PDB file of C-alpha atoms and ligand atoms in Angstrom:
ATOM      1  CA  MET A   1      93.535 110.769 142.106  1.00  0.00           C
ATOM      2  CA  SER A   2      94.886 107.234 142.179  1.00  0.00           C
ATOM      3  CA  ASP A   3      95.500 103.933 140.393  1.00  0.00           C
ATOM      4  CA  PHE A   4      93.752 101.908 143.084  1.00  0.00           C
ATOM      5  CA  GLU A   5      90.641  99.869 142.215  1.00  0.00           C
ATOM      6  CA  ASN A   6      88.654 100.173 145.429  1.00  0.00           C
ATOM      7  CA  ILE A   7      89.698 103.500 146.898  1.00  0.00           C
ATOM      8  CA  LEU A   8      90.295 107.041 145.691  1.00  0.00           C
ATOM      9  CA  VAL A   9      93.392 108.709 147.061  1.00  0.00           C
ATOM     10  CA  SER A  10      94.368 112.353 146.922  1.00  0.00           C
ATOM     11  CA  GLN A  11      96.573 114.706 148.885  1.00  0.00           C
ATOM     12  CA  GLU A  12      95.561 118.156 150.048  1.00  0.00           C
ATOM     13  CA  GLY A  13      98.551 119.921 151.557  1.00  0.00           C
ATOM     14  CA  ARG A  14      99.901 117.541 154.198  1.00  0.00           C
ATOM     15  CA  VAL A  15      96.638 115.568 154.443  1.00  0.00           C
ATOM     16  CA  LYS A  16      96.264 112.248 152.613  1.00  0.00           C
ATOM     17  CA  VAL A  17      92.590 111.664 151.832  1.00  0.00           C
ATOM     18  CA  VAL A  18      91.448 108.077 151.283  1.00  0.00           C
ATOM     19  CA  GLN A  19      87.900 107.508 150.091  1.00  0.00           C
ATOM     20  CA  LEU A  20      86.459 103.997 150.193  1.00  0.00           C
ATOM     21  CA  ASN A  21      84.903 103.487 146.799  1.00  0.00           C
ATOM     22  CA  ARG A  22      82.650 100.460 146.401  1.00  0.00           C
ATOM     23  CA  PRO A  23      79.373 102.393 146.326  1.00  0.00           C
ATOM     24  CA  LYS A  24      77.228  99.561 144.951  1.00  0.00           C
ATOM     25  CA  ALA A  25      78.121  97.412 147.959  1.00  0.00           C
ATOM     26  CA  LEU A  26      77.912 100.318 150.456  1.00  0.00           C
ATOM     27  CA  ASN A  27      81.711 100.177 150.689  1.00  0.00           C
ATOM     28  CA  ALA A  28      81.700  96.606 152.001  1.00  0.00           C
ATOM     29  CA  LEU A  29      85.280  95.904 152.990  1.00  0.00           C
ATOM     30  CA  ASN A  30      86.770  93.114 150.915  1.00  0.00           C
ATOM     31  CA  MET A  31      90.401  92.100 151.166  1.00  0.00           C
ATOM     32  CA  PRO A  32      91.634  93.965 148.051  1.00  0.00           C
ATOM     33  CA  LEU A  33      90.142  97.200 149.401  1.00  0.00           C
ATOM     34  CA  MET A  34      91.685  96.732 152.838  1.00  0.00           C
ATOM     35  CA  LEU A  35      95.093  95.937 151.344  1.00  0.00           C
ATOM     36  CA  GLU A  36      94.883  99.145 149.323  1.00  0.00           C
ATOM     37  CA  VAL A  37      94.037 101.159 152.454  1.00  0.00           C
ATOM     38  CA  LEU A  38      96.910  99.463 154.276  1.00  0.00           C
ATOM     39  CA  SER A  39      99.389 100.283 151.532  1.00  0.00           C
ATOM     40  CA  VAL A  40      98.416 103.987 151.640  1.00  0.00           C
ATOM     41  CA  CYS A  41      98.774 104.035 155.433  1.00  0.00           C
ATOM     42  CA  GLN A  42     102.176 102.376 155.327  1.00  0.00           C
ATOM     43  CA  ALA A  43     103.373 104.716 152.588  1.00  0.00           C
ATOM     44  CA  ALA A  44     102.155 107.705 154.625  1.00  0.00           C
ATOM     45  CA  ASP A  45     104.257 106.551 157.555  1.00  0.00           C
ATOM     46  CA  ARG A  46     107.335 106.708 155.340  1.00  0.00           C
ATOM     47  CA  ASP A  47     106.366 110.042 153.764  1.00  0.00           C
ATOM     48  CA  GLU A  48     107.445 113.251 155.514  1.00  0.00           C
ATOM     49  CA  THR A  49     104.965 115.241 153.417  1.00  0.00           C
ATOM     50  CA  VAL A  50     101.998 113.489 155.071  1.00  0.00           C
ATOM     51  CA  GLY A  51     101.009 114.664 158.554  1.00  0.00           C
ATOM     52  CA  CYS A  52      97.503 113.191 158.748  1.00  0.00           C
ATOM     53  CA  ILE A  53      95.315 110.643 156.947  1.00  0.00           C
ATOM     54  CA  VAL A  54      91.578 111.131 156.464  1.00  0.00           C
ATOM     55  CA  LEU A  55      89.524 108.009 155.843  1.00  0.00           C
ATOM     56  CA  LYS A  56      86.039 108.545 154.465  1.00  0.00           C
ATOM     57  CA  GLY A  57      83.244 106.780 152.608  1.00  0.00           C
ATOM     58  CA  SER A  58      80.196 108.067 150.763  1.00  0.00           C
ATOM     59  CA  GLU A  59      77.247 110.058 152.035  1.00  0.00           C
ATOM     60  CA  LYS A  60      75.216 106.863 152.457  1.00  0.00           C
ATOM     61  CA  ALA A  61      77.912 104.664 153.941  1.00  0.00           C
ATOM     62  CA  PHE A  62      81.315 104.945 155.526  1.00  0.00           C
ATOM     63  CA  ALA A  63      81.305 101.134 155.214  1.00  0.00           C
ATOM     64  CA  ALA A  64      78.542  98.571 155.811  1.00  0.00           C
ATOM     65  CA  GLY A  65      80.952  95.969 157.168  1.00  0.00           C
ATOM     66  CA  ALA A  66      83.284  93.268 156.011  1.00  0.00           C
ATOM     67  CA  ASP A  67      82.203  91.893 152.639  1.00  0.00           C
ATOM     68  CA  ILE A  68      79.764  89.152 153.577  1.00  0.00           C
ATOM     69  CA  THR A  69      79.945  87.560 150.115  1.00  0.00           C
ATOM     70  CA  GLU A  70      83.701  87.135 150.548  1.00  0.00           C
ATOM     71  CA  MET A  71      83.323  85.538 153.993  1.00  0.00           C
ATOM     72  CA  ALA A  72      80.216  83.402 153.605  1.00  0.00           C
ATOM     73  CA  ASP A  73      81.896  80.132 152.601  1.00  0.00           C
ATOM     74  CA  LYS A  74      85.044  80.455 154.728  1.00  0.00           C
ATOM     75  CA  ASP A  75      85.734  77.888 157.443  1.00  0.00           C
ATOM     76  CA  PHE A  76      87.437  77.909 160.828  1.00  0.00           C
ATOM     77  CA  GLU A  77      90.746  76.722 159.384  1.00  0.00           C
ATOM     78  CA  HIS A  78      90.853  79.748 157.099  1.00  0.00           C
ATOM     79  CA  MET A  79      89.607  82.408 159.507  1.00  0.00           C
ATOM     80  CA  TYR A  80      91.818  81.230 162.370  1.00  0.00           C
ATOM     81  CA  GLY A  81      94.710  79.595 160.545  1.00  0.00           C
ATOM     82  CA  VAL A  82      95.221  82.109 157.743  1.00  0.00           C
ATOM     83  CA  ASN A  83      93.896  84.975 159.896  1.00  0.00           C
ATOM     84  CA  PRO A  84      92.939  87.314 157.028  1.00  0.00           C
ATOM     85  CA  PHE A  85      91.948  90.062 159.480  1.00  0.00           C
ATOM     86  CA  GLY A  86      95.564  90.099 160.651  1.00  0.00           C
ATOM     87  CA  GLU A  87      96.118  92.363 157.641  1.00  0.00           C
ATOM     88  CA  TRP A  88      93.369  94.697 158.898  1.00  0.00           C
ATOM     89  CA  ASP A  89      95.080  94.910 162.287  1.00  0.00           C
ATOM     90  CA  LYS A  90      98.081  96.486 160.554  1.00  0.00           C
ATOM     91  CA  ILE A  91      95.933  99.499 159.599  1.00  0.00           C
ATOM     92  CA  GLY A  92      95.422 100.038 163.326  1.00  0.00           C
ATOM     93  CA  GLN A  93      99.206 100.134 163.711  1.00  0.00           C
ATOM     94  CA  THR A  94      99.605 103.143 161.409  1.00  0.00           C
ATOM     95  CA  ARG A  95     101.832 105.731 163.079  1.00  0.00           C
ATOM     96  CA  THR A  96     100.521 108.748 161.170  1.00  0.00           C
ATOM     97  CA  PRO A  97      97.418 110.233 162.877  1.00  0.00           C
ATOM     98  CA  MET A  98      94.165 109.142 161.237  1.00  0.00           C
ATOM     99  CA  VAL A  99      90.764 110.850 161.245  1.00  0.00           C
ATOM    100  CA  ALA A 100      87.640 108.915 160.224  1.00  0.00           C
ATOM    101  CA  SER A 101      84.976 110.992 158.513  1.00  0.00           C
ATOM    102  CA  VAL A 102      81.737 109.070 158.989  1.00  0.00           C
ATOM    103  CA  SER A 103      78.512 109.682 157.148  1.00  0.00           C
ATOM    104  CA  GLY A 104      75.756 107.048 156.980  1.00  0.00           C
ATOM    105  CA  PHE A 105      76.430 103.426 157.905  1.00  0.00           C
ATOM    106  CA  ALA A 106      79.546 102.425 159.854  1.00  0.00           C
ATOM    107  CA  LEU A 107      78.649  98.847 160.653  1.00  0.00           C
ATOM    108  CA  GLY A 108      80.576  95.737 161.613  1.00  0.00           C
ATOM    109  CA  GLY A 109      84.012  95.975 160.048  1.00  0.00           C
ATOM    110  CA  GLY A 110      83.116  99.558 159.005  1.00  0.00           C
ATOM    111  CA  CYS A 111      82.683 100.578 162.648  1.00  0.00           C
ATOM    112  CA  GLU A 112      85.856  98.651 163.465  1.00  0.00           C
ATOM    113  CA  LEU A 113      87.800 100.439 160.737  1.00  0.00           C
ATOM    114  CA  ALA A 114      86.556 103.824 161.989  1.00  0.00           C
ATOM    115  CA  MET A 115      87.667 102.845 165.486  1.00  0.00           C
ATOM    116  CA  MET A 116      91.155 101.983 164.186  1.00  0.00           C
ATOM    117  CA  CYS A 117      91.442 105.704 163.397  1.00  0.00           C
ATOM    118  CA  ASP A 118      92.513 108.109 166.133  1.00  0.00           C
ATOM    119  CA  MET A 119      89.362 110.177 166.100  1.00  0.00           C
ATOM    120  CA  ILE A 120      85.957 109.954 164.499  1.00  0.00           C
ATOM    121  CA  ILE A 121      84.124 113.007 163.219  1.00  0.00           C
ATOM    122  CA  ALA A 122      80.562 112.131 162.249  1.00  0.00           C
ATOM    123  CA  SER A 123      77.694 113.621 160.345  1.00  0.00           C
ATOM    124  CA  THR A 124      74.293 113.623 162.078  1.00  0.00           C
ATOM    125  CA  THR A 125      73.364 110.892 159.559  1.00  0.00           C
ATOM    126  CA  ALA A 126      75.964 108.450 160.902  1.00  0.00           C
ATOM    127  CA  LYS A 127      74.815 105.071 162.200  1.00  0.00           C
ATOM    128  CA  PHE A 128      77.271 102.908 164.104  1.00  0.00           C
ATOM    129  CA  GLY A 129      76.755  99.273 164.941  1.00  0.00           C
ATOM    130  CA  GLN A 130      78.210  95.813 165.359  1.00  0.00           C
ATOM    131  CA  PRO A 131      75.417  93.764 163.763  1.00  0.00           C
ATOM    132  CA  GLU A 132      77.556  90.619 163.302  1.00  0.00           C
ATOM    133  CA  ILE A 133      75.367  88.814 165.854  1.00  0.00           C
ATOM    134  CA  THR A 134      72.552  88.893 163.284  1.00  0.00           C
ATOM    135  CA  LEU A 135      74.824  86.884 160.968  1.00  0.00           C
ATOM    136  CA  GLY A 136      75.589  84.287 163.620  1.00  0.00           C
ATOM    137  CA  ILE A 137      79.061  85.627 164.345  1.00  0.00           C
ATOM    138  CA  ILE A 138      80.669  88.302 166.528  1.00  0.00           C
ATOM    139  CA  PRO A 139      82.836  91.299 165.587  1.00  0.00           C
ATOM    140  CA  GLY A 140      86.170  89.981 164.361  1.00  0.00           C
ATOM    141  CA  ALA A 141      88.341  93.021 163.671  1.00  0.00           C
ATOM    142  CA  GLY A 142      88.720  94.428 167.154  1.00  0.00           C
ATOM    143  CA  GLY A 143      85.123  95.579 167.729  1.00  0.00           C
ATOM    144  CA  THR A 144      84.513  93.797 171.011  1.00  0.00           C
ATOM    145  CA  GLN A 145      87.680  95.396 172.390  1.00  0.00           C
ATOM    146  CA  ARG A 146      87.818  98.901 170.895  1.00  0.00           C
ATOM    147  CA  LEU A 147      84.077  99.533 171.263  1.00  0.00           C
ATOM    148  CA  THR A 148      84.122  98.423 174.897  1.00  0.00           C
ATOM    149  CA  LYS A 149      87.117 100.658 175.646  1.00  0.00           C
ATOM    150  CA  ALA A 150      85.346 103.571 173.931  1.00  0.00           C
ATOM    151  CA  VAL A 151      81.784 103.298 175.242  1.00  0.00           C
ATOM    152  CA  GLY A 152      82.026 100.957 178.243  1.00  0.00           C
ATOM    153  CA  LYS A 153      80.587  97.515 178.876  1.00  0.00           C
ATOM    154  CA  ALA A 154      76.896  98.405 179.079  1.00  0.00           C
ATOM    155  CA  LYS A 155      76.583  99.961 175.656  1.00  0.00           C
ATOM    156  CA  ALA A 156      79.104  97.625 174.000  1.00  0.00           C
ATOM    157  CA  MET A 157      77.088  94.628 175.178  1.00  0.00           C
ATOM    158  CA  ASP A 158      73.894  96.314 173.984  1.00  0.00           C
ATOM    159  CA  LEU A 159      75.309  96.878 170.492  1.00  0.00           C
ATOM    160  CA  CYS A 160      77.152  93.563 170.146  1.00  0.00           C
ATOM    161  CA  LEU A 161      74.355  91.360 171.506  1.00  0.00           C
ATOM    162  CA  THR A 162      71.328  93.058 169.944  1.00  0.00           C
ATOM    163  CA  GLY A 163      72.990  94.263 166.742  1.00  0.00           C
ATOM    164  CA  ARG A 164      71.115  97.570 166.931  1.00  0.00           C
ATOM    165  CA  PHE A 165      72.502 100.721 165.321  1.00  0.00           C
ATOM    166  CA  MET A 166      73.512 103.790 167.333  1.00  0.00           C
ATOM    167  CA  GLY A 167      72.968 107.276 165.926  1.00  0.00           C
ATOM    168  CA  ALA A 168      75.603 110.005 165.834  1.00  0.00           C
ATOM    169  CA  GLU A 169      74.384 111.873 168.891  1.00  0.00           C
ATOM    170  CA  GLU A 170      74.291 108.754 171.031  1.00  0.00           C
ATOM    171  CA  ALA A 171      77.747 107.836 169.708  1.00  0.00           C
ATOM    172  CA  GLU A 172      79.121 111.239 170.720  1.00  0.00           C
ATOM    173  CA  ARG A 173      77.465 111.044 174.143  1.00  0.00           C
ATOM    174  CA  SER A 174      78.982 107.610 174.631  1.00  0.00           C
ATOM    175  CA  GLY A 175      82.524 108.657 173.774  1.00  0.00           C
ATOM    176  CA  LEU A 176      82.852 106.865 170.429  1.00  0.00           C
ATOM    177  CA  VAL A 177      82.776 110.042 168.368  1.00  0.00           C
ATOM    178  CA  ALA A 178      84.785 113.222 168.903  1.00  0.00           C
ATOM    179  CA  ARG A 179      82.525 115.672 167.043  1.00  0.00           C
ATOM    180  CA  VAL A 180      79.137 115.582 165.298  1.00  0.00           C
ATOM    181  CA  VAL A 181      78.251 118.107 162.610  1.00  0.00           C
ATOM    182  CA  GLU A 182      75.506 118.648 160.057  1.00  0.00           C
ATOM    183  CA  PRO A 183      76.054 116.671 156.827  1.00  0.00           C
ATOM    184  CA  ASP A 184      77.002 119.708 154.741  1.00  0.00           C
ATOM    185  CA  ALA A 185      79.620 120.753 157.323  1.00  0.00           C
ATOM    186  CA  LEU A 186      81.323 117.352 157.593  1.00  0.00           C
ATOM    187  CA  GLU A 187      83.981 117.747 154.927  1.00  0.00           C
ATOM    188  CA  ALA A 188      85.083 121.191 156.156  1.00  0.00           C
ATOM    189  CA  GLU A 189      85.154 120.118 159.805  1.00  0.00           C
ATOM    190  CA  VAL A 190      87.201 117.005 159.030  1.00  0.00           C
ATOM    191  CA  MET A 191      89.679 118.879 156.845  1.00  0.00           C
ATOM    192  CA  LYS A 192      90.022 121.618 159.455  1.00  0.00           C
ATOM    193  CA  ALA A 193      90.898 119.045 162.124  1.00  0.00           C
ATOM    194  CA  ALA A 194      93.183 117.096 159.776  1.00  0.00           C
ATOM    195  CA  ASN A 195      95.023 120.223 158.667  1.00  0.00           C
ATOM    196  CA  THR A 196      95.487 121.294 162.268  1.00  0.00           C
ATOM    197  CA  ILE A 197      96.990 117.893 163.126  1.00  0.00           C
ATOM    198  CA  ALA A 198      99.093 117.825 159.950  1.00  0.00           C
ATOM    199  CA  GLY A 199     100.418 121.292 160.760  1.00  0.00           C
ATOM    200  CA  GLN A 200     101.981 120.136 164.025  1.00  0.00           C
ATOM    201  CA  SER A 201     105.382 118.530 164.422  1.00  0.00           C
ATOM    202  CA  LYS A 202     104.993 115.008 162.990  1.00  0.00           C
ATOM    203  CA  VAL A 203     107.234 113.382 165.563  1.00  0.00           C
ATOM    204  CA  ALA A 204     105.169 115.037 168.305  1.00  0.00           C
ATOM    205  CA  THR A 205     101.808 113.888 166.884  1.00  0.00           C
ATOM    206  CA  VAL A 206     103.145 110.353 166.435  1.00  0.00           C
ATOM    207  CA  ALA A 207     104.379 110.436 170.040  1.00  0.00           C
ATOM    208  CA  GLY A 208     101.065 111.856 171.304  1.00  0.00           C
ATOM    209  CA  LYS A 209      99.089 109.155 169.530  1.00  0.00           C
ATOM    210  CA  ASP A 210     101.426 106.490 170.849  1.00  0.00           C
ATOM    211  CA  ALA A 211     101.080 107.759 174.412  1.00  0.00           C
ATOM    212  CA  VAL A 212      97.256 108.088 174.328  1.00  0.00           C
ATOM    213  CA  ASN A 213      96.984 104.584 172.873  1.00  0.00           C
ATOM    214  CA  ARG A 214      98.955 103.242 175.850  1.00  0.00           C
ATOM    215  CA  ALA A 215      95.937 104.106 177.990  1.00  0.00           C
ATOM    216  CA  PHE A 216      94.079 101.332 176.191  1.00  0.00           C
ATOM    217  CA  GLU A 217      96.765  98.747 176.589  1.00  0.00           C
ATOM    218  CA  THR A 218      98.278  99.165 180.040  1.00  0.00           C
ATOM    219  CA  GLY A 219      97.486  99.956 183.652  1.00  0.00           C
ATOM    220  CA  LEU A 220      97.705 103.571 184.873  1.00  0.00           C
ATOM    221  CA  THR A 221     101.176 103.407 186.416  1.00  0.00           C
ATOM    222  CA  GLU A 222     102.684 101.644 183.423  1.00  0.00           C
ATOM    223  CA  GLY A 223     100.856 103.985 181.034  1.00  0.00           C
ATOM    224  CA  ILE A 224     102.100 107.093 182.798  1.00  0.00           C
ATOM    225  CA  GLY A 225     105.620 105.641 182.762  1.00  0.00           C
ATOM    226  CA  ALA A 226     105.355 105.085 178.999  1.00  0.00           C
ATOM    227  CA  GLU A 227     104.026 108.607 178.526  1.00  0.00           C
ATOM    228  CA  ARG A 228     106.928 110.040 180.545  1.00  0.00           C
ATOM    229  CA  ARG A 229     109.513 108.192 178.456  1.00  0.00           C
ATOM    230  CA  VAL A 230     108.021 109.373 175.153  1.00  0.00           C
ATOM    231  CA  PHE A 231     107.620 112.888 176.589  1.00  0.00           C
ATOM    232  CA  ALA A 232     111.261 112.972 177.711  1.00  0.00           C
ATOM    233  CA  GLY A 233     112.369 111.544 174.359  1.00  0.00           C
ATOM    234  CA  LEU A 234     110.851 114.508 172.553  1.00  0.00           C
ATOM    235  CA  PHE A 235     113.366 116.736 174.312  1.00  0.00           C
ATOM    236  CA  SER A 236     116.011 115.240 172.031  1.00  0.00           C
ATOM    237  CA  THR A 237     114.228 116.510 168.902  1.00  0.00           C
ATOM    238  CA  HIS A 238     114.734 119.616 166.833  1.00  0.00           C
ATOM    239  CA  ASP A 239     111.002 120.287 166.895  1.00  0.00           C
ATOM    240  CA  GLN A 240     110.844 120.564 170.700  1.00  0.00           C
ATOM    241  CA  LYS A 241     113.707 123.088 170.771  1.00  0.00           C
ATOM    242  CA  GLU A 242     112.182 124.989 167.886  1.00  0.00           C
ATOM    243  CA  GLY A 243     108.582 124.874 169.194  1.00  0.00           C
ATOM    244  CA  MET A 244     109.537 126.286 172.582  1.00  0.00           C
ATOM    245  CA  ALA A 245     111.958 128.841 171.157  1.00  0.00           C
ATOM    246  CA  ALA A 246     109.284 130.040 168.737  1.00  0.00           C
ATOM    247  CA  PHE A 247     106.809 130.431 171.591  1.00  0.00           C
ATOM    248  CA  MET A 248     109.258 132.515 173.606  1.00  0.00           C
ATOM    249  CA  GLU A 249     110.235 134.566 170.556  1.00  0.00           C
ATOM    250  CA  LYS A 250     106.541 135.049 169.636  1.00  0.00           C
ATOM    251  CA  ARG A 251     106.921 133.615 166.139  1.00  0.00           C
ATOM    252  CA  THR A 252     105.636 130.646 164.116  1.00  0.00           C
ATOM    253  CA  PRO A 253     107.744 127.495 164.548  1.00  0.00           C
ATOM    254  CA  VAL A 254     109.676 126.106 161.587  1.00  0.00           C
ATOM    255  CA  TRP A 255     109.383 122.313 161.922  1.00  0.00           C
ATOM    256  CA  LYS A 256     112.187 120.020 160.873  1.00  0.00           C
ATOM    257  CA  ARG A 257     110.531 119.118 157.557  1.00  0.00           C
ATOM    258  CA  ASP A 258     110.379 122.809 156.564  1.00  0.00           C
ATOM    259  CA  ARG A 259     114.078 123.565 157.059  1.00  0.00           C
TER     260      ARG A 259
HETATM  261  N1  CAA B 301      78.843  92.833 152.491  1.00  0.00           N
HETATM  262  C1  CAA B 301      78.528  92.654 151.183  1.00  0.00           C
HETATM  263  N2  CAA B 301      77.576  93.372 150.559  1.00  0.00           N
HETATM  264  C2  CAA B 301      76.913  94.294 151.285  1.00  0.00           C
HETATM  265  C3  CAA B 301      77.195  94.528 152.631  1.00  0.00           C
HETATM  266  C4  CAA B 301      78.206  93.747 153.252  1.00  0.00           C
HETATM  267  N3  CAA B 301      78.570  93.923 154.522  1.00  0.00           N
HETATM  268  N4  CAA B 301      76.357  95.493 153.087  1.00  0.00           N
HETATM  269  C5  CAA B 301      75.603  95.867 152.039  1.00  0.00           C
HETATM  270  N5  CAA B 301      75.918  95.144 150.948  1.00  0.00           N
HETATM  271  C6  CAA B 301      75.331  95.229 149.618  1.00  0.00           C
HETATM  272  C7  CAA B 301      73.932  94.600 149.593  1.00  0.00           C
HETATM  273  O1  CAA B 301      74.012  93.204 149.456  1.00  0.00           O
HETATM  274  C8  CAA B 301      73.343  95.281 148.396  1.00  0.00           C
HETATM  275  O2  CAA B 301      73.851  94.659 147.229  1.00  0.00           O
HETATM  276  P1  CAA B 301      72.834  94.338 145.974  1.00  0.00           P
HETATM  277  O3  CAA B 301      72.361  95.690 145.530  1.00  0.00           O
HETATM  278  O4  CAA B 301      73.727  93.666 144.991  1.00  0.00           O
HETATM  279  O5  CAA B 301      71.752  93.505 146.535  1.00  0.00           O
HETATM  280  C9  CAA B 301      73.944  96.681 148.431  1.00  0.00           C
HETATM  281  O6  CAA B 301      75.092  96.575 149.271  1.00  0.00           O
HETATM  282  C10 CAA B 301      73.003  97.700 149.053  1.00  0.00           C
HETATM  283  O7  CAA B 301      72.575  97.197 150.306  1.00  0.00           O
HETATM  284  P2  CAA B 301      71.031  97.116 150.737  1.00  0.00           P
HETATM  285  O8  CAA B 301      70.164  96.917 149.550  1.00  0.00           O
HETATM  286  O9  CAA B 301      70.934  96.093 151.818  1.00  0.00           O
HETATM  287  O10 CAA B 301      70.835  98.592 151.317  1.00  0.00           O
HETATM  288  P3  CAA B 301      69.828  99.069 152.440  1.00  0.00           P
HETATM  289  O11 CAA B 301      69.902 100.550 152.443  1.00  0.00           O
HETATM  290  O12 CAA B 301      68.492  98.423 152.294  1.00  0.00           O
HETATM  291  O13 CAA B 301      70.457  98.494 153.837  1.00  0.00           O
HETATM  292  C11 CAA B 301      72.225  98.070 155.385  1.00  0.00           C
HETATM  293  C12 CAA B 301      71.675  98.975 154.273  1.00  0.00           C
HETATM  294  C13 CAA B 301      71.314  98.155 156.626  1.00  0.00           C
HETATM  295  C14 CAA B 301      73.604  98.582 155.751  1.00  0.00           C
HETATM  296  C15 CAA B 301      72.270  96.602 154.903  1.00  0.00           C
HETATM  297  O14 CAA B 301      72.923  96.564 153.651  1.00  0.00           O
HETATM  298  C16 CAA B 301      73.000  95.669 155.821  1.00  0.00           C
HETATM  299  O15 CAA B 301      72.446  95.263 156.824  1.00  0.00           O
HETATM  300  N6  CAA B 301      74.257  95.313 155.487  1.00  0.00           N
HETATM  301  C17 CAA B 301      75.040  94.364 156.229  1.00  0.00           C
HETATM  302  C18 CAA B 301      75.560  94.983 157.542  1.00  0.00           C
HETATM  303  C19 CAA B 301      76.350  93.946 158.316  1.00  0.00           C
HETATM  304  O16 CAA B 301      75.843  92.932 158.744  1.00  0.00           O
HETATM  305  N7  CAA B 301      77.652  94.221 158.540  1.00  0.00           N
HETATM  306  C20 CAA B 301      78.545  93.337 159.249  1.00  0.00           C
HETATM  307  C21 CAA B 301      79.309  92.468 158.276  1.00  0.00           C
HETATM  308  S1  CAA B 301      80.258  91.186 159.058  1.00  0.00           S
HETATM  309  C22 CAA B 301      81.637  91.968 159.626  1.00  0.00           C
HETATM  310  O17 CAA B 301      81.850  93.147 159.404  1.00  0.00           O
HETATM  311  C23 CAA B 301      82.606  91.093 160.377  1.00  0.00           C
HETATM  312  C24 CAA B 301      83.710  91.828 161.056  1.00  0.00           C
HETATM  313  O18 CAA B 301      83.689  92.031 162.239  1.00  0.00           O
HETATM  314  C25 CAA B 301      84.885  92.268 160.322  1.00  0.00           C
END
């Protein structure tokens, strides 16, 4: 366990597990909490023993949004000039693959934080939403962009303009969520996926994530060009030589970190 004040951090094998831990406020995301999450993500990127990060909340809430009490008296000069959510954006730049384990509410900044991860695995109890409109604002940590890329304009407009919550099954149908499982199967399903990712070559998972993310940021031709360059680059790595040799020799690969 950890010395952090707002999160609990542990490591299981090559998986770093980060649990948001402000239960009384349904894991509302204040700046100290987000800076703690960011520091774990950045440390994971430098740590060869970490192949995947799991981000989770409690049974009742992944996170019920940015901390409204922290934001209520802020003005334009602060939100635009200081740009506090610029720090949040850095979590989305983590190179290590990230899996969000969502149970209960993932609202506002909570939904945005889940979407900064590379895949979301949800319990049937999960409720996603961008209810900022009910506070007289709009999503401010990437929600209008990432949600629209994930679920398309029709549903993104529905969620952002009405503020309604979307259940797990609808979220899976819409492409926001990779897998939905019963609440008591969530932990095992998430750890199984995270361990599978963490068991691959790290340079290859980082490259795969990088290439898939290009699809969100570029046109098709440019995106395929970027994919081809990263793909070709992997042929200069030990892990590519080893992975293919192991396949042909019918044995388990020994990745660079294990040598
Ligand atoms: N910020 C601060 N505190 C919050 C919070 C938030 N986002 N969400 C919940 N809490 C607090 C509540 O104030 C309450 O505290 P007290 O016990 O001290 O009163 C505690 O958590 C429990 O919440 P509720 O009593 O409201 O629990 P509930 O089960 O009745 O309702 C809920 C749950 C529907 C999630 C409701 O709490 C809610 O609507 N929360 C706010 C959701 C929201 O608007 N999120 C967007 C925030 S803005 C944002 O995120 C901007 C951005 O883009 C980054």
